[in-house]
Amino acid sequence: MAELSWDTPYLHGIGKEEETLFDSVIHDPHATMTIYLGDSKIDYPPDKFLQACWTTGLETPCSICNGDFNIAIAPPVRLLSLAGDFQATDPLTRVLPPLTITNYHLKCLKSSCLRYFPVSHAWHQSIAKAYALRVSSPSAAQACYEVPIRTLLAVIQRFGSDVHLWHDYISIPQWQDEFRGTAILPQIFDIFKESGCAIMHVGLHPPVEMMETPTFETLIENESGLKHFFNAHWFSRMWPMIEFDRAGEAYIMSSKYEIMPCKFSSFVKGIMQIYGTNHPRRPRSALKWIEELPLFVRERQKNKCLGYVFEMISDRGCRSFRDKFIGASELLEVPGYPTLLPSISKDACLWISERRLECSDYSPLLLRPSIELKYGKARWLKGHTSMTTNMWGLGVQTQPARVAPRLQDHAIQLELELAGNIADMFSWEWRAEDKRAGFSEVLPYLIKLAGGSAAGFIESLECIYPSQFFWTESTDNSYQFPALQYQVPPPKMVHSTLENHLERYIDAVSRNDITELTLLCDAIISLLGLSTSPPISNSGPFADIRRLQLYSRLCDSSECTFIFVSCPSCDKRSAFRATTWQNPTTQAQLFFIPGLAYQYSVPNGMGIIVENEEILGRVRFGVPACNCNHSAAVKLS
């Protein structure tokens, strides 16, 4: 039975600017549409073309092995090329040459030396309507014929006459029921994967200067054009993003059918490298929009976990919420998802979360919940009715947990290390404009925890403002961040000076001397190097951000909570910065996940706050004050 969601109108066509240009170069809408199929030349009237393309009109045996196709299992890779007697011409020509259509098994195509480019693009509204309603229209037939031909002409003009094209307007029989639904998607994504490089028909023209001579000056001069380009509809959709991820690389094609000189990754790399370089004339706030580009644009990561993928797709548009889990399954290459993924979105979320937990991917348990009711089958599940961009924030996994979770009837059994019971907690208000990044609110608690000891103070500070932040495996060396160490004087000097500051601070608290407290807070910040820039040259977009502002950038408003934990063996107290989504009671306990580390956590520092078999929060900078080890079995329901 066909999935009903695939018949839902999905109107997300390209923007008004691109549609207008499309109309301006249109060929005669009443002209016949010519296709060469094998040895046959077929002239279709416009009102018959869509029916032929999207049903059985373009079927032939495989041109390599001469075998037939089972469309529900291994559909044809339908490639487009120019008919042999016709020469390539300008992509914007009004006289369109005829197409030659050839069909291949993907396995046959792999063994050949045939070069092809698949096209990733957002659909025109007329095409989306025709697909959903199964009714042709003149504009849909026209787009179906004209856009692939012009794209093919652009590809031939750029890469040579022996190149073929895969374009879903013609290459997919869209109206065949066997070709609708989840089961067919991996076949399409495999076509992108085998190509090695796609064409991104973005529909907007990026500033050419940024491709030819990427410098700080050209970045500033073309800032408006770049913003406009990255606001193109293509970047807002989930399926094009996945197609790009599967292909691994792409060339950008504009609405004028111009293919840009460099690949997309090189284009973005140039922007990010310029942005990550100090420049005396650059106001940092002017380029902050670069940090807000989609995650898949800014980073190309291989070791994705479910949390990272949810962050990638959370604000990408798609037809239905269940499509999010199809996309996540593809990005994570979850085996069997085309036939096993449940049709109800909540169950689909549970299914993929459990499959990832079985692979020792703990991220489903560490997601910050959005506004959604708990799922009755599994209270630990998150993202089943809503996804937000800030529900993850830990980057990719850099080190696996030592022991994988065990699942039974949707309950989870974990082997963890008990840090202790939650003895106390304290939260402060996060303010973006606070130059001390909450340090003035935190300082009294750090002093109390350290008991006036300078060494204890620095040790406690590490749990709140850790000196080490980044362990990335980015493919681009310029985005690897070395450890950040506190810039402190020799130990004796820092101890005596810091202890003096701490004694004066305690005295000022007793006198409620606000002025003195502010001065001492700033003095401690300066002494420990918290007010300086990170002492590294290749720190990317954080190059000239003060250390405390770096902490506030990476520890956002959800992490303005201290939890104080008492060790059950030695009673020593530890403090940890935490994210909590429910207020824990004194019955709550903190457990660490041995071995687990992410891009934005410390090794072995990931922990969960558990009460009544439910996770109430997480810790990512967990460095206990003692060396007591308490193995514990934890159940989540």
XYZ file of C-alpha atoms in Angstrom:
637
model
C 0.000 0.000 0.000
C 1.391 3.405 -0.943
C 2.181 5.788 1.909
C -0.452 8.503 1.949
C 2.023 11.217 2.954
C 3.589 10.960 -0.490
C 0.340 12.225 -2.039
C 0.295 15.328 0.152
C 0.865 18.495 -1.913
C 4.404 19.638 -1.224
C 4.577 23.171 -2.553
C 8.048 24.541 -1.976
C 9.060 25.814 -5.387
C 11.955 28.110 -6.098
C 11.747 31.793 -5.308
C 10.076 34.527 -7.307
C 13.376 35.775 -8.728
C 14.236 32.377 -10.192
C 10.719 31.787 -11.569
C 10.849 35.150 -13.362
C 14.148 34.318 -15.041
C 12.822 30.905 -16.027
C 9.932 32.587 -17.850
C 12.256 35.008 -19.634
C 14.170 32.276 -21.496
C 11.267 29.959 -22.194
C 11.056 28.142 -25.513
C 7.861 27.802 -27.556
C 5.396 26.180 -25.125
C 3.500 24.596 -28.021
C 6.564 22.948 -29.566
C 6.865 19.185 -29.496
C 9.199 17.650 -26.937
C 11.636 15.291 -28.614
C 13.219 12.268 -26.938
C 15.541 9.656 -28.427
C 14.854 6.339 -26.716
C 17.108 3.570 -27.961
C 16.835 3.673 -31.758
C 13.508 5.487 -31.673
C 12.788 9.181 -31.975
C 9.610 10.193 -30.146
C 7.908 13.587 -30.461
C 5.601 14.269 -27.542
C 2.980 17.015 -27.554
C 3.288 19.037 -24.308
C 0.089 17.597 -22.828
C 1.425 14.014 -23.186
C 5.016 14.533 -22.052
C 4.540 14.323 -18.284
C 2.422 11.187 -18.591
C 5.169 9.508 -20.618
C 8.029 10.575 -18.323
C 6.316 9.804 -15.058
C 4.805 6.429 -15.923
C 6.249 3.839 -18.313
C 6.987 5.907 -21.417
C 10.775 5.991 -20.994
C 11.344 2.357 -20.045
C 14.025 0.344 -21.845
C 16.299 -2.542 -20.841
C 19.652 -1.702 -19.252
C 21.886 -0.309 -21.982
C 24.886 -2.252 -20.627
C 23.576 -5.728 -19.720
C 20.291 -5.553 -21.647
C 18.480 -6.827 -18.540
C 15.107 -5.654 -17.257
C 14.408 -3.660 -14.085
C 12.393 -4.370 -10.959
C 11.385 -0.813 -10.198
C 10.466 -1.541 -6.572
C 13.855 -3.116 -5.811
C 16.427 -1.700 -8.230
C 14.941 1.070 -10.377
C 16.799 2.278 -13.456
C 19.389 5.001 -13.273
C 17.908 7.066 -16.096
C 20.577 9.321 -17.587
C 20.204 12.208 -20.013
C 22.559 13.137 -22.840
C 22.348 15.071 -26.101
C 21.248 13.216 -29.208
C 24.302 12.273 -31.300
C 23.774 14.659 -34.235
C 23.187 17.730 -32.101
C 25.878 20.084 -30.877
C 25.985 21.653 -27.429
C 24.856 25.239 -27.333
C 24.260 28.029 -24.843
C 22.092 26.832 -21.915
C 19.784 29.840 -22.385
C 19.049 29.084 -26.028
C 15.429 29.348 -27.161
C 15.829 26.360 -29.498
C 16.235 23.322 -27.287
C 18.033 20.248 -28.648
C 16.424 16.814 -28.177
C 17.419 14.459 -25.381
C 18.703 10.923 -25.481
C 17.465 8.756 -22.598
C 19.384 5.659 -21.479
C 18.628 3.357 -18.541
C 21.210 1.521 -16.434
C 21.343 -0.791 -13.465
C 23.327 0.967 -10.770
C 25.657 -2.033 -10.477
C 26.278 -1.889 -14.242
C 26.911 1.840 -14.062
C 29.461 1.290 -11.280
C 31.470 -1.045 -13.487
C 31.453 1.365 -16.431
C 33.513 4.505 -16.887
C 30.442 6.637 -17.526
C 30.604 10.035 -15.863
C 27.381 11.627 -14.686
C 26.165 14.409 -12.420
C 22.945 14.129 -10.404
C 21.115 17.409 -9.802
C 20.051 18.509 -6.325
C 17.409 21.199 -6.398
C 14.154 22.466 -4.921
C 11.123 21.683 -7.039
C 9.112 24.220 -9.020
C 5.614 24.684 -7.661
C 4.047 23.410 -10.880
C 6.054 20.172 -10.636
C 5.160 19.701 -6.960
C 1.456 20.155 -7.732
C 1.533 17.754 -10.670
C 3.347 15.156 -8.560
C 0.945 15.377 -5.633
C -2.295 15.615 -7.613
C -1.232 13.340 -10.509
C -2.514 15.883 -12.999
C -0.358 17.422 -15.732
C -0.332 21.120 -16.533
C 1.370 23.120 -19.310
C 3.770 24.755 -16.858
C 4.687 21.421 -15.232
C 5.346 19.742 -18.598
C 7.392 22.712 -19.702
C 9.538 22.717 -16.543
C 9.929 18.937 -16.715
C 11.363 19.173 -20.248
C 13.170 22.484 -20.263
C 14.998 22.579 -16.914
C 16.853 19.247 -17.377
C 17.886 20.153 -20.949
C 19.249 23.551 -19.936
C 21.048 21.938 -16.999
C 22.543 19.315 -19.318
C 23.746 22.043 -21.690
C 25.373 23.840 -18.753
C 27.098 20.647 -17.604
C 28.365 19.848 -21.122
C 29.571 23.427 -21.559
C 31.527 23.141 -18.288
C 32.737 19.515 -18.295
C 32.614 18.231 -21.883
C 30.267 16.403 -24.230
C 30.806 12.927 -22.762
C 29.101 13.834 -19.471
C 25.591 12.606 -18.634
C 22.959 14.032 -16.305
C 20.529 12.562 -13.781
C 17.582 14.894 -13.107
C 14.545 13.712 -11.158
C 12.131 15.670 -13.372
C 12.764 13.064 -16.097
C 14.886 10.375 -14.428
C 12.190 9.233 -11.977
C 8.758 7.836 -12.970
C 7.076 9.999 -10.349
C 3.527 8.692 -10.875
C 4.335 5.003 -10.521
C 3.133 3.724 -7.145
C 6.121 1.382 -6.875
C 8.355 4.413 -6.896
C 6.641 6.246 -4.049
C 7.472 5.854 -0.402
C 10.397 5.254 1.914
C 11.588 2.060 0.234
C 12.754 3.820 -2.921
C 14.741 6.635 -1.282
C 17.987 4.700 -0.680
C 18.076 3.927 -4.404
C 17.993 7.650 -5.171
C 20.584 8.498 -2.529
C 22.851 5.737 -3.886
C 22.734 7.449 -7.284
C 24.095 10.602 -5.640
C 26.669 8.639 -3.651
C 28.056 6.815 -6.686
C 28.400 10.047 -8.666
C 30.974 11.514 -6.270
C 29.823 15.036 -7.126
C 26.437 16.663 -7.737
C 25.131 19.854 -9.295
C 23.469 22.196 -6.782
C 20.816 24.104 -8.716
C 20.513 26.756 -6.038
C 18.803 29.301 -8.258
C 20.833 32.236 -6.953
C 24.205 33.492 -8.091
C 26.962 33.649 -5.429
C 29.444 36.514 -5.744
C 32.037 35.286 -8.242
C 34.721 37.415 -6.549
C 34.425 35.227 -3.447
C 35.246 32.183 -5.558
C 38.075 33.678 -7.566
C 39.816 35.838 -4.932
C 38.490 35.080 -1.432
C 39.940 37.795 0.804
C 38.718 39.782 3.765
C 38.076 42.759 1.484
C 35.979 40.740 -0.992
C 34.079 39.162 1.903
C 33.120 42.581 3.264
C 32.313 43.974 -0.197
C 30.107 40.988 -1.058
C 28.538 40.425 2.354
C 25.046 41.348 1.170
C 25.319 39.089 -1.891
C 26.547 36.188 0.225
C 23.687 36.569 2.682
C 21.258 36.603 -0.225
C 22.826 33.477 -1.708
C 22.704 31.470 1.527
C 19.065 32.488 1.966
C 18.200 30.605 -1.238
C 15.383 28.110 -0.872
C 17.731 25.181 -1.541
C 19.439 25.681 1.831
C 16.153 25.459 3.735
C 15.204 21.965 2.510
C 16.165 18.626 4.024
C 16.258 16.383 0.931
C 18.735 18.569 -1.023
C 20.953 18.635 2.066
C 20.943 14.824 2.221
C 21.604 14.555 -1.516
C 24.620 16.828 -1.077
C 25.826 14.795 1.907
C 25.546 11.538 -0.064
C 27.317 12.953 -3.122
C 30.089 14.295 -0.913
C 30.697 17.341 -3.106
C 28.894 19.645 -5.523
C 29.224 22.451 -8.028
C 26.857 25.401 -7.668
C 24.633 26.270 -10.624
C 22.842 29.611 -10.714
C 19.424 30.526 -12.092
C 21.203 31.543 -15.324
C 22.503 27.986 -15.686
C 26.059 29.073 -14.947
C 28.192 26.526 -13.094
C 30.581 28.181 -10.671
C 34.353 27.721 -11.093
C 35.075 25.961 -7.790
C 33.332 23.296 -5.765
C 30.933 24.211 -2.992
C 33.191 22.956 -0.173
C 36.111 25.059 -1.431
C 33.838 28.079 -1.673
C 32.642 27.665 1.935
C 36.144 26.838 3.179
C 37.406 30.141 1.786
C 34.670 32.045 3.615
C 35.261 30.225 6.916
C 39.029 30.663 6.772
C 38.687 34.400 6.193
C 36.114 34.639 8.958
C 38.407 32.748 11.330
C 41.376 35.040 10.713
C 42.065 38.117 12.797
C 41.807 41.358 10.875
C 42.358 44.753 12.537
C 39.636 46.492 10.491
C 36.915 43.929 10.981
C 34.048 44.534 13.391
C 33.260 41.046 14.680
C 29.519 41.666 14.945
C 29.305 42.518 11.233
C 29.987 38.910 10.198
C 28.167 37.059 12.970
C 25.661 35.736 10.402
C 28.354 33.300 9.221
C 28.111 31.458 12.549
C 24.377 31.072 11.904
C 24.719 29.328 8.542
C 23.214 25.810 8.485
C 25.360 23.256 10.278
C 25.858 21.153 7.132
C 27.271 24.248 5.373
C 29.738 25.156 8.129
C 30.941 21.629 8.871
C 31.512 18.357 7.029
C 31.725 15.672 9.697
C 31.941 11.912 9.243
C 31.399 10.534 12.757
C 27.820 11.692 13.103
C 25.667 10.647 16.044
C 21.878 10.944 16.273
C 22.070 14.173 18.285
C 24.311 15.798 15.684
C 21.984 14.692 12.870
C 18.916 16.034 14.709
C 20.733 19.370 14.932
C 21.428 19.211 11.175
C 17.841 18.527 10.144
C 15.784 20.177 12.900
C 15.028 23.358 10.949
C 15.254 21.910 7.424
C 11.905 21.785 5.637
C 10.286 18.530 4.525
C 6.878 17.106 3.688
C 6.015 15.503 7.031
C 7.566 15.100 10.472
C 8.166 11.412 9.779
C 10.396 12.461 6.880
C 12.842 13.776 9.496
C 13.459 10.210 10.653
C 13.826 8.955 7.094
C 16.470 11.646 6.594
C 18.194 10.852 9.892
C 18.241 7.134 9.044
C 19.872 7.870 5.699
C 22.492 10.235 7.122
C 23.387 7.652 9.772
C 23.122 4.753 7.305
C 20.830 2.764 9.606
C 20.420 -0.720 8.074
C 16.943 -1.753 6.972
C 15.204 1.565 7.536
C 13.299 1.636 4.200
C 11.178 -1.342 5.239
C 11.474 -1.264 9.054
C 10.900 2.406 9.914
C 7.384 2.678 11.441
C 4.795 4.802 9.653
C 3.841 6.773 12.802
C 6.388 9.515 13.491
C 6.613 8.898 17.271
C 7.326 5.228 16.706
C 9.778 6.132 13.943
C 11.688 8.328 16.410
C 11.705 5.507 18.960
C 12.877 3.005 16.346
C 15.865 5.009 15.141
C 16.785 6.052 18.703
C 16.887 2.415 19.801
C 18.888 1.364 16.748
C 21.469 4.028 17.548
C 21.605 3.089 21.246
C 22.340 -0.485 20.178
C 25.354 0.950 18.309
C 26.587 2.595 21.543
C 25.343 6.016 20.409
C 24.279 7.617 23.707
C 23.121 10.869 22.118
C 19.372 9.963 22.175
C 19.635 10.065 25.988
C 21.574 13.341 26.073
C 19.255 15.453 23.921
C 17.756 18.510 25.574
C 13.986 18.109 25.223
C 11.909 20.598 23.302
C 8.343 21.411 24.280
C 6.740 18.001 23.896
C 4.846 15.556 26.078
C 6.622 12.440 27.264
C 6.047 9.380 25.125
C 4.192 6.662 27.028
C 6.207 3.802 25.547
C 9.542 5.359 26.557
C 9.785 8.399 28.821
C 13.430 8.844 27.855
C 12.574 9.531 24.201
C 13.099 13.060 22.840
C 12.404 14.604 19.454
C 9.329 12.465 18.758
C 6.983 15.411 18.156
C 9.327 18.403 17.947
C 12.950 19.149 17.057
C 14.863 22.354 17.787
C 18.323 23.515 16.758
C 19.524 23.799 20.372
C 18.589 20.321 21.567
C 22.109 18.933 21.028
C 25.126 21.278 20.924
C 27.823 18.699 21.752
C 29.230 18.216 18.249
C 30.292 14.819 16.924
C 31.342 11.875 19.057
C 35.113 11.682 19.441
C 35.380 8.741 21.825
C 32.870 5.904 22.358
C 31.486 4.747 25.685
C 33.115 1.632 27.085
C 29.841 -0.245 27.503
C 26.880 -0.083 25.122
C 23.335 0.293 26.489
C 21.078 -2.755 26.643
C 17.422 -2.506 25.619
C 14.415 -4.573 26.604
C 10.790 -3.589 25.933
C 11.883 0.038 25.314
C 13.544 0.243 28.758
C 17.297 0.889 28.852
C 19.902 -0.695 31.125
C 23.155 1.243 31.539
C 26.458 0.462 33.255
C 27.671 3.789 34.621
C 29.790 5.306 37.392
C 28.025 6.967 40.320
C 29.358 10.412 41.194
C 26.915 10.879 44.071
C 23.642 12.383 45.182
C 22.687 15.943 44.272
C 23.262 17.805 47.541
C 22.481 21.307 46.301
C 22.063 23.337 43.145
C 22.298 26.953 42.091
C 21.233 28.696 38.898
C 22.034 32.150 37.610
C 20.547 34.292 34.900
C 22.326 34.222 31.561
C 22.798 37.624 29.961
C 24.323 37.937 26.502
C 25.797 41.345 27.288
C 27.491 40.201 30.518
C 31.216 40.658 29.899
C 31.974 38.419 32.903
C 29.841 35.565 31.489
C 28.160 34.910 34.831
C 31.475 34.758 36.711
C 30.392 37.318 39.312
C 27.351 35.168 40.192
C 29.397 31.969 40.270
C 32.370 33.311 42.245
C 30.823 33.172 45.762
C 29.898 29.515 45.279
C 33.361 28.634 43.990
C 34.954 30.282 47.024
C 32.596 28.456 49.378
C 33.293 25.150 47.653
C 37.074 25.679 47.800
C 37.020 26.701 51.472
C 39.308 29.645 50.754
C 42.025 27.448 49.198
C 43.596 28.822 46.019
C 44.391 25.327 44.714
C 40.858 24.154 45.483
C 39.462 27.249 43.802
C 41.300 26.586 40.519
C 40.284 22.922 40.679
C 36.640 23.925 41.125
C 36.965 26.521 38.388
C 37.927 23.788 35.930
C 34.501 22.192 36.399
C 32.727 25.419 35.499
C 35.017 27.151 32.994
C 37.186 24.289 31.714
C 40.493 25.172 30.124
C 40.045 22.471 27.495
C 37.154 22.685 25.086
C 37.789 21.212 21.673
C 38.545 17.711 20.494
C 37.500 17.831 16.866
C 38.142 15.480 13.982
C 37.259 18.035 11.364
C 38.620 17.392 7.892
C 39.843 20.978 7.835
C 42.891 21.489 10.047
C 42.105 25.160 10.514
C 39.107 24.207 12.650
C 40.985 22.005 15.107
C 41.326 23.729 18.455
C 44.248 22.914 20.740
C 43.766 22.839 24.492
C 43.230 26.214 26.147
C 45.308 26.539 29.310
C 44.838 29.154 31.990
C 47.441 31.910 31.676
C 48.585 31.943 35.287
C 51.892 32.949 36.921
C 54.068 30.344 38.717
C 52.129 28.397 41.380
C 53.564 30.100 44.491
C 52.808 33.558 43.166
C 49.323 32.676 41.980
C 48.489 30.907 45.233
C 49.533 33.772 47.454
C 47.915 36.434 45.259
C 44.750 34.431 44.719
C 44.403 33.539 48.409
C 44.762 37.216 49.244
C 41.996 38.050 46.759
C 39.782 35.300 48.176
C 40.262 36.478 51.780
C 39.440 40.048 50.784
C 36.414 38.824 48.828
C 35.038 36.914 51.854
C 35.539 40.020 53.982
C 33.808 42.225 51.386
C 30.861 39.814 51.325
C 30.470 40.168 55.098
C 30.442 43.957 54.682
C 28.231 43.840 51.558
C 30.752 46.110 49.821
C 29.498 45.880 46.219
C 32.245 48.108 44.807
C 35.005 46.034 46.411
C 33.361 42.789 45.277
C 33.262 44.006 41.667
C 36.918 45.078 41.763
C 38.021 41.766 43.281
C 35.989 39.798 40.756
C 37.762 41.629 37.918
C 41.133 41.114 39.628
C 40.587 37.347 39.862
C 39.463 37.231 36.230
C 42.629 39.055 35.196
C 44.914 36.961 37.418
C 43.685 33.688 35.933
C 43.836 34.937 32.363
C 40.079 34.694 31.940
C 39.898 38.139 30.375
C 42.492 37.427 27.694
C 42.064 36.045 24.220
C 42.878 32.348 23.770
C 46.672 32.074 23.296
C 46.397 30.278 19.955
C 46.607 31.526 16.409
C 44.326 29.143 14.524
C 41.193 29.309 16.664
C 38.801 29.899 13.785
C 35.796 32.128 14.461
C 36.781 32.419 18.145
C 40.202 33.947 17.424
C 39.647 37.324 19.048
C 36.945 36.457 21.568
C 37.866 36.808 25.203
C 38.015 33.571 27.094
C 34.962 34.266 29.223
C 32.996 35.204 26.129
C 34.135 31.935 24.574
C 32.668 30.130 27.571
C 29.422 32.064 27.316
C 29.253 31.251 23.600
C 29.721 27.528 24.180
C 27.895 27.294 27.514
C 24.609 28.889 26.583
C 21.623 29.927 28.663
C 20.626 26.311 29.268
C 23.876 25.646 31.169
C 23.616 28.280 33.874
C 23.203 25.757 36.692
C 25.607 24.425 39.309
C 24.956 21.070 40.866
C 26.818 20.071 44.021
C 27.398 16.341 44.415
C 28.555 14.445 47.514
C 30.623 11.313 46.990
C 28.946 8.355 48.792
C 32.347 7.052 49.983
C 34.454 10.025 51.048
C 31.727 12.709 51.298
C 33.888 15.057 49.262
C 31.847 17.618 47.368
C 32.201 18.324 43.661
C 30.565 21.059 41.615
C 29.561 20.677 37.986
C 28.074 22.916 35.377
C 24.865 21.290 34.181
C 21.907 21.555 31.879
C 18.687 20.601 33.646
C 15.250 20.305 32.068
C 13.580 19.261 35.321
C 14.541 20.376 38.812
C 16.190 17.453 40.620
C 15.440 16.701 44.268
C 17.877 15.312 46.834
C 16.900 11.856 45.556
C 18.516 12.596 42.186
C 21.947 11.184 41.398
C 24.696 12.078 38.951
C 26.192 9.258 36.886
C 29.118 9.457 34.467
C 29.272 7.497 31.195
C 32.747 5.881 31.152
C 34.821 6.606 28.068
C 32.302 8.797 26.268
C 33.440 12.114 24.785
C 32.139 14.583 22.236
C 33.601 17.476 20.297
C 32.439 19.913 22.992
C 32.930 17.917 26.184
C 35.886 16.739 28.228
C 36.942 13.070 27.922
C 35.041 10.890 30.388
C 33.161 14.019 31.410
C 29.678 13.201 30.104
C 27.153 12.571 32.833
C 23.406 12.305 33.339
C 21.251 13.363 36.289
C 18.793 10.555 37.033
C 15.781 10.357 39.325
C 12.975 7.774 39.282
C 14.378 6.099 36.149
C 14.250 9.378 34.256
C 16.988 11.720 32.986
C 16.573 15.262 34.332
C 19.738 16.856 32.946
C 23.259 16.377 31.651
C 26.850 17.342 32.487
C 29.688 17.576 29.951
C 32.635 18.865 32.017
C 32.556 16.170 34.691
C 35.834 16.059 36.627
C 35.087 14.670 40.129
C 36.966 16.048 43.115
C 37.844 12.526 44.269
C 39.045 9.278 42.716
C 36.409 7.020 44.231
C 34.890 4.631 41.702
C 31.350 3.340 42.060
C 30.042 1.156 39.267
C 26.275 1.298 39.059
C 23.493 -0.292 37.035
C 20.967 2.330 35.941
C 17.555 1.717 34.413
C 15.676 4.245 32.277
C 12.035 3.707 31.429
